mmCIF file of C-alpha atoms in Angstrom:
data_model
loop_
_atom_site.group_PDB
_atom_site.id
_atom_site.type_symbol
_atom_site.label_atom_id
_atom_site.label_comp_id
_atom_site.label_asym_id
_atom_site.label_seq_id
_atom_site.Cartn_x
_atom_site.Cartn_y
_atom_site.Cartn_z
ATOM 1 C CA UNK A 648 0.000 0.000 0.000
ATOM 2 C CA UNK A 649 1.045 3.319 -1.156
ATOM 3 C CA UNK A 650 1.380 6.086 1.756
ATOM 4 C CA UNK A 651 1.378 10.044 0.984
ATOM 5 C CA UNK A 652 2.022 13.090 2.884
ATOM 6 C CA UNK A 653 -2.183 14.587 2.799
ATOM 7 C CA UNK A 654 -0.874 17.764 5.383
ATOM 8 C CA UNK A 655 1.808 19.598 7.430
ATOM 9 C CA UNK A 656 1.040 21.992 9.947
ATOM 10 C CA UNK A 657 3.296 24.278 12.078
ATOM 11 C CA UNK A 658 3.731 26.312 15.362
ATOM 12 C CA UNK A 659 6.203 28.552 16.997
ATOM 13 C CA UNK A 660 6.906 29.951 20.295
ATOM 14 C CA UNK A 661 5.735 33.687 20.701
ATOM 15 C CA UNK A 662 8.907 34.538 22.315
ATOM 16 C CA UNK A 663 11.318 35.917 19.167
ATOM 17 C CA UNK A 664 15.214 36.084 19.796
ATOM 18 C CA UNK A 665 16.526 38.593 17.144
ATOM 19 C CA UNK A 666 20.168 38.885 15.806
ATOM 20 C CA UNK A 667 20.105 42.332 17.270
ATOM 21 C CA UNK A 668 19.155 40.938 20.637
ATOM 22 C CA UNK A 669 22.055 38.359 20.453
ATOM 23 C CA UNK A 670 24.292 41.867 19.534
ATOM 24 C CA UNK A 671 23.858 43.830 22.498
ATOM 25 C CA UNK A 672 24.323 40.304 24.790
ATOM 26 C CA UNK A 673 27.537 39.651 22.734
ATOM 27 C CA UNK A 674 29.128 43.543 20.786
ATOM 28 C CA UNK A 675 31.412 41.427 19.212
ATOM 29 C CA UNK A 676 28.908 39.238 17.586
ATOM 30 C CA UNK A 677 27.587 41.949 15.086
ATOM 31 C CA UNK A 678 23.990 41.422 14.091
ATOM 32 C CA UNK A 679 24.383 41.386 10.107
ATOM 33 C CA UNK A 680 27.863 39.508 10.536
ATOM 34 C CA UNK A 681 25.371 36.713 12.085
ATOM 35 C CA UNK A 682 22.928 37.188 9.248
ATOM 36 C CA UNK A 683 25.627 36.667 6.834
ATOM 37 C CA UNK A 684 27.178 33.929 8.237
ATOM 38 C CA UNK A 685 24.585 31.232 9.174
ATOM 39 C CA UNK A 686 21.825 32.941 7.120
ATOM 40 C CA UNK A 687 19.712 33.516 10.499
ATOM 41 C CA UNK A 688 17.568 36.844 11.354
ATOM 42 C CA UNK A 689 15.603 35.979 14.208
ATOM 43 C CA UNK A 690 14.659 32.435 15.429
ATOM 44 C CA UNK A 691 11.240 31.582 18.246
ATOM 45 C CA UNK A 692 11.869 30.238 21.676
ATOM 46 C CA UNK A 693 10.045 28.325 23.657
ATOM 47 C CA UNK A 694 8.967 29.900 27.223
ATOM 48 C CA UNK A 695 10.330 28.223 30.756
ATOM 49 C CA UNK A 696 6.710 26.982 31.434
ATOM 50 C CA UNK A 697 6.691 25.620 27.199
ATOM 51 C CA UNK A 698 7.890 22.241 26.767
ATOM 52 C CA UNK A 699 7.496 19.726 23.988
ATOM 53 C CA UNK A 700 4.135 18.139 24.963
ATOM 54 C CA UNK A 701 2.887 21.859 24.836
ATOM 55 C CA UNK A 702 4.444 22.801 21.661
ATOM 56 C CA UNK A 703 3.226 19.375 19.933
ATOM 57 C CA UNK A 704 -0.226 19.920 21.260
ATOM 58 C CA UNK A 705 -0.569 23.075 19.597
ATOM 59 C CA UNK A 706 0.905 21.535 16.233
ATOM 60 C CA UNK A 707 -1.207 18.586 16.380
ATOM 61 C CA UNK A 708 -4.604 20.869 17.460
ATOM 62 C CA UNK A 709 -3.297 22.938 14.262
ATOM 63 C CA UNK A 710 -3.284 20.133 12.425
ATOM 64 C CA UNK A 711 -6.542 18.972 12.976
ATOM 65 C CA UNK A 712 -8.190 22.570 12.691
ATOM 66 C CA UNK A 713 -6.723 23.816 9.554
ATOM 67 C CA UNK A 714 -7.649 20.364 7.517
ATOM 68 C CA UNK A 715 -10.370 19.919 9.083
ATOM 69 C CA UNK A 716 -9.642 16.502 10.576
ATOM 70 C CA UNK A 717 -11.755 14.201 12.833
ATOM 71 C CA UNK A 718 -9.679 13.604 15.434
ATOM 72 C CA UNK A 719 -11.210 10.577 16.163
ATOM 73 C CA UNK A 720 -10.160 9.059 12.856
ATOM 74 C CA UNK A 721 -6.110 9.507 14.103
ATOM 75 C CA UNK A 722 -4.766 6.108 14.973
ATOM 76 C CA UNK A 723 -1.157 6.770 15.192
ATOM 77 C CA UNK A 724 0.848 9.714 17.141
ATOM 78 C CA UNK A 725 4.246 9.084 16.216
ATOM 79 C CA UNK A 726 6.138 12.448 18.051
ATOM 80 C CA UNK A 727 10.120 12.829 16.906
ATOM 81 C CA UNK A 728 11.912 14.624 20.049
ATOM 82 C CA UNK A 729 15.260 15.169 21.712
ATOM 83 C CA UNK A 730 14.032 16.665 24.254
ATOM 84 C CA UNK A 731 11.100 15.207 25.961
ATOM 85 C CA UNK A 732 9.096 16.584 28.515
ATOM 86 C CA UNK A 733 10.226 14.010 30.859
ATOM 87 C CA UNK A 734 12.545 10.575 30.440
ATOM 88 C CA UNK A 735 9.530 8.693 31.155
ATOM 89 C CA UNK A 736 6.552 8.381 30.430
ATOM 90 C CA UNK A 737 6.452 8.917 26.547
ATOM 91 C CA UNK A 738 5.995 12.828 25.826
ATOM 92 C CA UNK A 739 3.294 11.251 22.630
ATOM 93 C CA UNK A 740 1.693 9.444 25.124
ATOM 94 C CA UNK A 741 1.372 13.245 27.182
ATOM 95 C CA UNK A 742 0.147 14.579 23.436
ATOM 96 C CA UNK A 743 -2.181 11.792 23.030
ATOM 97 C CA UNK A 744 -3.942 13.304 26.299
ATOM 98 C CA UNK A 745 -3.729 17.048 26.102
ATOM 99 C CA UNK A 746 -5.065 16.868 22.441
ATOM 100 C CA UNK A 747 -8.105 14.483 23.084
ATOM 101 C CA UNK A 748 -7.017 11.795 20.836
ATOM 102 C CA UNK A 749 -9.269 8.147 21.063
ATOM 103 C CA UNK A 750 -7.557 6.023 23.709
ATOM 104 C CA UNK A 751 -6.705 3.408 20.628
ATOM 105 C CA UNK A 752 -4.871 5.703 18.849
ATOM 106 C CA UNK A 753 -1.311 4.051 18.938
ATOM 107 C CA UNK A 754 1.752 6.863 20.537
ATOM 108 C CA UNK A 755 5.517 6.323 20.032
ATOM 109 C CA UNK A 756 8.485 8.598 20.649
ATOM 110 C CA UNK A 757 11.375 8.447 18.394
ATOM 111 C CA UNK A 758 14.592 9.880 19.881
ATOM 112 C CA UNK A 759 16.190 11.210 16.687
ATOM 113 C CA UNK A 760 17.423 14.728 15.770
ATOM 114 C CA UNK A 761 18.364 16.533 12.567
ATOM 115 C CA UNK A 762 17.255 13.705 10.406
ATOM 116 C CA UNK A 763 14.094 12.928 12.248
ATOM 117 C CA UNK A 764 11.757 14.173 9.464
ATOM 118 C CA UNK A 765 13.651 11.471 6.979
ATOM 119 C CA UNK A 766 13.336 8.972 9.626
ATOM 120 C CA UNK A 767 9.643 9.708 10.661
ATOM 121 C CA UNK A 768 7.989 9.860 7.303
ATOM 122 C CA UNK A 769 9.935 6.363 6.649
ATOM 123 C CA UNK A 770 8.520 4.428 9.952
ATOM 124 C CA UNK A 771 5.015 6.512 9.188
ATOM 125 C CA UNK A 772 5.004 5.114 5.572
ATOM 126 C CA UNK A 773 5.841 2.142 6.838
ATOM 127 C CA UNK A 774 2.824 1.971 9.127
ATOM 128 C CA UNK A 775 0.846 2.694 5.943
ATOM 129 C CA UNK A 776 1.965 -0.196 4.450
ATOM 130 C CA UNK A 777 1.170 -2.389 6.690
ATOM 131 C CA UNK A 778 -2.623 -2.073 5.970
ATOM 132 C CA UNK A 779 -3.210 -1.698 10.015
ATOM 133 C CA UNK A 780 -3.168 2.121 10.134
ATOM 134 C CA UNK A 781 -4.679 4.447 8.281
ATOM 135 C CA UNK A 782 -3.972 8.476 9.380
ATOM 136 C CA UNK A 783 -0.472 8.725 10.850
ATOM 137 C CA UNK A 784 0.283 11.696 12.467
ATOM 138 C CA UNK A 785 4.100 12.488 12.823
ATOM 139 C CA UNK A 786 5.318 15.409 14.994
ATOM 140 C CA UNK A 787 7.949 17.183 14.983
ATOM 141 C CA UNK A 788 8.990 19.227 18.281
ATOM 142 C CA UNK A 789 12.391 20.461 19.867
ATOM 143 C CA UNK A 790 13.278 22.854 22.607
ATOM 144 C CA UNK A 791 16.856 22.831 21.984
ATOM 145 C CA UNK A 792 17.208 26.270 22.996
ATOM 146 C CA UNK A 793 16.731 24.907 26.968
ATOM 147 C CA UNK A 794 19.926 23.216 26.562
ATOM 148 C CA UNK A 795 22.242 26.249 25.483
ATOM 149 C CA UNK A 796 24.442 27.429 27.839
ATOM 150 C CA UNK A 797 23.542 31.527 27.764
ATOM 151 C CA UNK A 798 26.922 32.293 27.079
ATOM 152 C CA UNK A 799 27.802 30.004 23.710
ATOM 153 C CA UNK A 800 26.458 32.806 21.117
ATOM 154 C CA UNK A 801 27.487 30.288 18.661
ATOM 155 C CA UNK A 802 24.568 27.986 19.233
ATOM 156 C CA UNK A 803 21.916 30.594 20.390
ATOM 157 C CA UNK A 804 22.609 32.080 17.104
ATOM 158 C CA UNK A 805 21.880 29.105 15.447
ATOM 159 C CA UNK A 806 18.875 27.009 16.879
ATOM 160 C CA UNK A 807 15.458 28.028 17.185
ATOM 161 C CA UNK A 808 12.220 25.613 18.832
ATOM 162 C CA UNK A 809 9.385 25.004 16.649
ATOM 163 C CA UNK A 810 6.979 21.965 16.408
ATOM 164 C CA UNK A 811 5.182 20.674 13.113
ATOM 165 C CA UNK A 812 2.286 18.019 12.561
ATOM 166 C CA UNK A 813 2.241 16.177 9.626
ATOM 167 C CA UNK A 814 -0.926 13.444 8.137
ATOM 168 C CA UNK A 815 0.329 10.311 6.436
ATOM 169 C CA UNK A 816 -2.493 8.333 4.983
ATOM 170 C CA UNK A 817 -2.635 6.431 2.150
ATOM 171 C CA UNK A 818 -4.015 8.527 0.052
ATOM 172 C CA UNK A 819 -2.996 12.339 -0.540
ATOM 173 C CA UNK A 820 -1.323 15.071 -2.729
ATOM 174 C CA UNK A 821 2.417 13.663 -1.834
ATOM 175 C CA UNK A 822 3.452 10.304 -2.350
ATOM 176 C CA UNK A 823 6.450 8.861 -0.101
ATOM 177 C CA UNK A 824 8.869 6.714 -2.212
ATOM 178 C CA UNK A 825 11.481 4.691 -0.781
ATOM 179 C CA UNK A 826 14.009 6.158 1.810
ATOM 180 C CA UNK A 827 17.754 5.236 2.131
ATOM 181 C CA UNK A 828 19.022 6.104 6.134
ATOM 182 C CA UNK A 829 22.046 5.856 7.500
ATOM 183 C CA UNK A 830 24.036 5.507 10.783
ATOM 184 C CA UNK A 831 27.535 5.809 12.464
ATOM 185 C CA UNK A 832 27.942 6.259 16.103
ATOM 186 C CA UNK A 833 31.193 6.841 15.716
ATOM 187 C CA UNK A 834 30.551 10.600 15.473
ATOM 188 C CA UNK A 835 28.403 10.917 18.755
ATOM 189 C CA UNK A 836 30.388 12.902 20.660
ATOM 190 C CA UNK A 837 30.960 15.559 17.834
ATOM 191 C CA UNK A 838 27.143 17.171 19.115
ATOM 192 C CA UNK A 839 25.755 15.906 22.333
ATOM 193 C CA UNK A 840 24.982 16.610 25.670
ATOM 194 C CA UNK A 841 26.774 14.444 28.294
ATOM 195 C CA UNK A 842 24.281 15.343 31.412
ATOM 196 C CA UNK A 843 21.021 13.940 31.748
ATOM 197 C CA UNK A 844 20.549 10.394 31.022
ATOM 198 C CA UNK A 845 22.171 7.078 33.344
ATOM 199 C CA UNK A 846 25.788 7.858 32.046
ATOM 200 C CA UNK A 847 25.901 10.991 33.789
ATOM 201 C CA UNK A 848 23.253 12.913 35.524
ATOM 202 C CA UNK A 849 22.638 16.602 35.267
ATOM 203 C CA UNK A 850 22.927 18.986 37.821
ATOM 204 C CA UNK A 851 22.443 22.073 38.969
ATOM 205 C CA UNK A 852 25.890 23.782 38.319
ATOM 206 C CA UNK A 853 25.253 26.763 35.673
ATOM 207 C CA UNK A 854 28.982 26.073 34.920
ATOM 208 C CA UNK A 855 28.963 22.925 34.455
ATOM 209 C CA UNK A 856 29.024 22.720 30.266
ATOM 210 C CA UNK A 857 28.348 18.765 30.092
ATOM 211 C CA UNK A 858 24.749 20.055 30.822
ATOM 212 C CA UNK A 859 24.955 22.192 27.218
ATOM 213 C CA UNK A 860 24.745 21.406 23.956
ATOM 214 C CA UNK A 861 28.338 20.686 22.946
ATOM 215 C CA UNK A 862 28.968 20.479 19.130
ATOM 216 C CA UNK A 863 31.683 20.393 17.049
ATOM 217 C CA UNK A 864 30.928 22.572 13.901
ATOM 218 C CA UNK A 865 34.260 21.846 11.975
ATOM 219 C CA UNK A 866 33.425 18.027 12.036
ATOM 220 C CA UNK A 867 29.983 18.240 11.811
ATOM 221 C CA UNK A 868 30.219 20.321 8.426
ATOM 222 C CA UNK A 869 32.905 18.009 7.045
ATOM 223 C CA UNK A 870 30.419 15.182 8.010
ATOM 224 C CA UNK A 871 27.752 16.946 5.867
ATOM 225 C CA UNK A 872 29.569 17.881 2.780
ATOM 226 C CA UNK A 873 31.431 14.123 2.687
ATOM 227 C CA UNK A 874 28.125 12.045 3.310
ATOM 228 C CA UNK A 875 25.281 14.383 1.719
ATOM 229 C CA UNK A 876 26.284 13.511 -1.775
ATOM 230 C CA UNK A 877 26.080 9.656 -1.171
ATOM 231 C CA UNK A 878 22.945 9.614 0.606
ATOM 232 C CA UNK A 879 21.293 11.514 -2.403
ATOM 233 C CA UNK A 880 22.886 9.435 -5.358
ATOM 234 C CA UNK A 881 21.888 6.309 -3.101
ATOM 235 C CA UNK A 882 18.383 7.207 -2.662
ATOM 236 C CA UNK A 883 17.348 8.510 -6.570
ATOM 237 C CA UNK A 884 19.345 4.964 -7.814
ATOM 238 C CA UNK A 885 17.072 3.338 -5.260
ATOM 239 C CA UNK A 886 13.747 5.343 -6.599
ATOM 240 C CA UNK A 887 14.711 4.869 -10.376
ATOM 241 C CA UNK A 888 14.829 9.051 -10.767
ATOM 242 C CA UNK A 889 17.882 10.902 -11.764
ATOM 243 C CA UNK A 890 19.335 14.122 -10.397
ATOM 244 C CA UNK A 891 18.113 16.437 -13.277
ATOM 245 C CA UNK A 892 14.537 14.796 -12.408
ATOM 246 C CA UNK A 893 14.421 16.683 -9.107
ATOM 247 C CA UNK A 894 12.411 20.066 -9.229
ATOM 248 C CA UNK A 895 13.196 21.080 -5.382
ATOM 249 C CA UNK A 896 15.743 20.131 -3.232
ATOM 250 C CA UNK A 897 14.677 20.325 0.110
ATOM 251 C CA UNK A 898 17.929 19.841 3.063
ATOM 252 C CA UNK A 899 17.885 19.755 6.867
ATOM 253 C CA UNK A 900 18.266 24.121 7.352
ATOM 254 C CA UNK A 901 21.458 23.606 9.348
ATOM 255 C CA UNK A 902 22.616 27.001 8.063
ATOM 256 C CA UNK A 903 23.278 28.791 4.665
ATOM 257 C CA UNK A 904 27.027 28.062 4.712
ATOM 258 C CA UNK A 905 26.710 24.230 5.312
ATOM 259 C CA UNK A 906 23.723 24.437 2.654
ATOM 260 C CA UNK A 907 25.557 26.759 0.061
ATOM 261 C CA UNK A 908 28.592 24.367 -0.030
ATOM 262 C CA UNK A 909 26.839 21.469 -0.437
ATOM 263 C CA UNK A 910 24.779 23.146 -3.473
ATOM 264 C CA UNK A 911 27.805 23.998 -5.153
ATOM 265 C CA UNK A 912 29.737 20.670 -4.964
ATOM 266 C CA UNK A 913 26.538 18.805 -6.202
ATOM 267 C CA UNK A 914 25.944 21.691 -8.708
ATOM 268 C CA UNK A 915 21.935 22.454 -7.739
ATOM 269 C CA UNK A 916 20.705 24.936 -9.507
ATOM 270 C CA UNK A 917 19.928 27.676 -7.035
ATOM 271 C CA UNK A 918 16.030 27.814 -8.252
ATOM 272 C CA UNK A 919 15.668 24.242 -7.259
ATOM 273 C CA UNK A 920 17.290 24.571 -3.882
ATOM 274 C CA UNK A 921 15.025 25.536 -1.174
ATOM 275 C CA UNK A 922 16.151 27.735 1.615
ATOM 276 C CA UNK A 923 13.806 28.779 4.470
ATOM 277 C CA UNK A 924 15.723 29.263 7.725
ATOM 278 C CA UNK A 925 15.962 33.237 7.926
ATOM 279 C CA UNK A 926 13.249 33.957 10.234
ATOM 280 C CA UNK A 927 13.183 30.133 12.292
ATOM 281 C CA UNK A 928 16.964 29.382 12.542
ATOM 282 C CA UNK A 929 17.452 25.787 12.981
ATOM 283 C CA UNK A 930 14.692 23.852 14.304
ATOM 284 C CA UNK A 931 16.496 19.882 14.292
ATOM 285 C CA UNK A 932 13.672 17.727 13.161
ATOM 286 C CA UNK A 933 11.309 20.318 12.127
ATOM 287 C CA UNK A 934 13.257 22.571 9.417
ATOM 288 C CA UNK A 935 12.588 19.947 6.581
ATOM 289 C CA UNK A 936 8.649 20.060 6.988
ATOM 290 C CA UNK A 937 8.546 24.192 7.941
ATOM 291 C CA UNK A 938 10.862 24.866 4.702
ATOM 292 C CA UNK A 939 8.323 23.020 2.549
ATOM 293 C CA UNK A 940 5.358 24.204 3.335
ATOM 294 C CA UNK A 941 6.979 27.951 3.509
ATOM 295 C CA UNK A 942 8.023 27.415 0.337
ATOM 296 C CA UNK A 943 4.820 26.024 -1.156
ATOM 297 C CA UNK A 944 3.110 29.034 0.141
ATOM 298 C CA UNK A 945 5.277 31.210 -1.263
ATOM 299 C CA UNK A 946 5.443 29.862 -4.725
ATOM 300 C CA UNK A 947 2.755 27.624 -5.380
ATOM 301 C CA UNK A 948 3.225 27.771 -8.926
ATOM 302 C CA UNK A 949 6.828 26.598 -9.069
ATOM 303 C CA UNK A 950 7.269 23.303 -10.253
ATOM 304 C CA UNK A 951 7.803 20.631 -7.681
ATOM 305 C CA UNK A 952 6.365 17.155 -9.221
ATOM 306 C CA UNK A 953 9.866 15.203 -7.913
ATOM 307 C CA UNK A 954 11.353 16.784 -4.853
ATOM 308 C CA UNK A 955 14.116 15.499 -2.635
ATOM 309 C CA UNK A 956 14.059 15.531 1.257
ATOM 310 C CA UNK A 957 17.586 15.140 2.707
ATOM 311 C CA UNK A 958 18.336 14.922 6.637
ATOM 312 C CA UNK A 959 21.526 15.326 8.550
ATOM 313 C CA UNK A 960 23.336 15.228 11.876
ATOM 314 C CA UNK A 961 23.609 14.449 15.285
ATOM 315 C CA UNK A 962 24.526 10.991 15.528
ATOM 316 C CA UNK A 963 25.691 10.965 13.107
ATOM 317 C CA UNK A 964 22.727 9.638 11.426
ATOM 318 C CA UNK A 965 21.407 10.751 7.791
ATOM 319 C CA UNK A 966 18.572 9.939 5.015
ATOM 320 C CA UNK A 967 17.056 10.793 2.059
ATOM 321 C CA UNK A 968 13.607 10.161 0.285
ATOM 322 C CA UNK A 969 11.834 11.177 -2.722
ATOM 323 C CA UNK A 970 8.735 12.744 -2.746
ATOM 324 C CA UNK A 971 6.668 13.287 -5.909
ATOM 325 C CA UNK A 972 3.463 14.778 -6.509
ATOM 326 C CA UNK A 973 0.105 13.370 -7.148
ATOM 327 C CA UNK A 974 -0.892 14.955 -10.450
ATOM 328 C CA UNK A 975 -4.387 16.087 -10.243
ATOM 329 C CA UNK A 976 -7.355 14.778 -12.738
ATOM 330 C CA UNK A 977 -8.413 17.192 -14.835
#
């Protein structure tokens, strides 16, 4: 059975921290220099009260309001996070509750980051296929920004929290084609955060930077540019498309330099290659599903029968998968 992307809906934190903000914290850190460098103006952030189970809730209520949806009908929450509301229980079984959902509606977390929209979509389409589900909802949601030590303006100029809510049934405008993922553990420790689970637990030090996001930008961008390529050959050989098929190019928004560099070793054309980062910064699992809906708002008359979804990072993990459009009876 066939599965297809039907809708995507987003939210954002009201809270908005602007370069300019980030300027007077850090005079050093000039506001356009950060605009030119990671391609970031402003980016939302979630409240101390807003956690993930909040910020899904709203996505998933959006979701259901915007399309129209009867919630009742929903019989699988899958929610992508890396930062739950609590290690246990399940933050989808949390979102399951605060949105109303029927009590045999399935909910599973997947702990996955930058590449969690590749790897959702492929466990969602998956459930389609199975014949026993038939509207998957997959969320999106991180709060990364609670785990960014106030003084790295490095990170806070980068991420951004944002939640999205996408329906996989099996019928619908997109349909999901086959995905190609990828692991290797060896590059864990290259973005992490060593406080907080069994290995070590966090604590209340404000010093202590083994409660912080830790990453290694060098070897995460040589990570990027080396395995991007691969994963997208891999994937269209897998589909049966070619490269000059693709109309859009949709990438994890890491930032404009990591996305630039890969665009010009692969040779996009810059009118296939989406970029929509400038006013969310990097939002982990949720840039892939925010950039294409921006962009299909923005120009819904651009061509986009094949497109190309490619995720990337912490992990390392990675994955691609091809998306092409239903074309409509006339």
């Amino acid at each position: 059975m066939k599965s297809y992307i039907k809708a995507i809906s987003t939210y954002f934190p009201k809270q908005i921290l602007t370069n300019d903000a980030i300027s007077e914290e850090f005079p050093e850190w000039n506001s356009e220099k950060i605009l030119q460098k990671i391609g970031i103006q402003e980016r939302h952030i979630a409240s101390k009260e807003e956690c993930a189970s909040d910020m899904a809730s709203q996505a998933v209520l959006q979701l259901i309001e915007e399309h129209q949806l009867d919630k009742d009908k929903i019989d699988f929450l899958l929610l992508c996070t890396q930062t739950p509301d609590y290690i246990l229980p399940t933050t989808a079984c949390i979102v399951q509750d605060k949105v109303g959902l029927p009590t045999d509606c399935a909910a599973l977390d997947i702990n996955q980051g930058c590449s969690g929209y590749i790897y959702g979509l492929s466990v969602a389409s998956g459930l389609i296929a199975s014949g026993n589900f038939k509207k998957v909802v997959l969320v999106t949601v991180d709060t990364y920004s609670k785990y960014i030590h106030p003084k790295d303006k490095g990170n806070l100029s980068i991420f951004g929290d944002a939640a999205t809510a996408t329906l996989i049934t099996p019928e619908g405008d997109y349909e999901i084609k086959q995905p190609t993922l990828g692991t290797d553990g060896s590059g864990a420790e290259n973005l992490i955060i060593r406080n907080g689970g069994t290995r070590q637990a966090r604590n209340e030090n404000p010093e202590d930077l083994d409660n912080f996001i830790d990453m290694k930008g060098g070897k995460i961008f040589n990570f990027i540019v080396k395995r991007t390529p691969e994963v997208i050959q891999a994937n269209l050989a897998l589909n049966g498309w070619h490269f000059e098929d693709i109309d859009l190019f949709i990438f994890h928004q890491a930032n404009t330099h990591i996305l630039e560099k890969v665009r010009q070793d692969m040779e996009i054309p810059v009118e296939k290659f989406v970029i929509e980062m400038r006013d969310y910064g990097n939002t982990i699992s949720s840039t892939i599903p925010i950039a294409f809906s921006e962009h299909l708002r923005k120009f819904p008359k651009k061509p986009k029968e094949k497109i190309l979804f490619v995720g990337f990072g912490v992990g390392y993990s990675w994955g691609a998968i091809c998306i092409e459009t239903v074309k409509k009876q006339a």
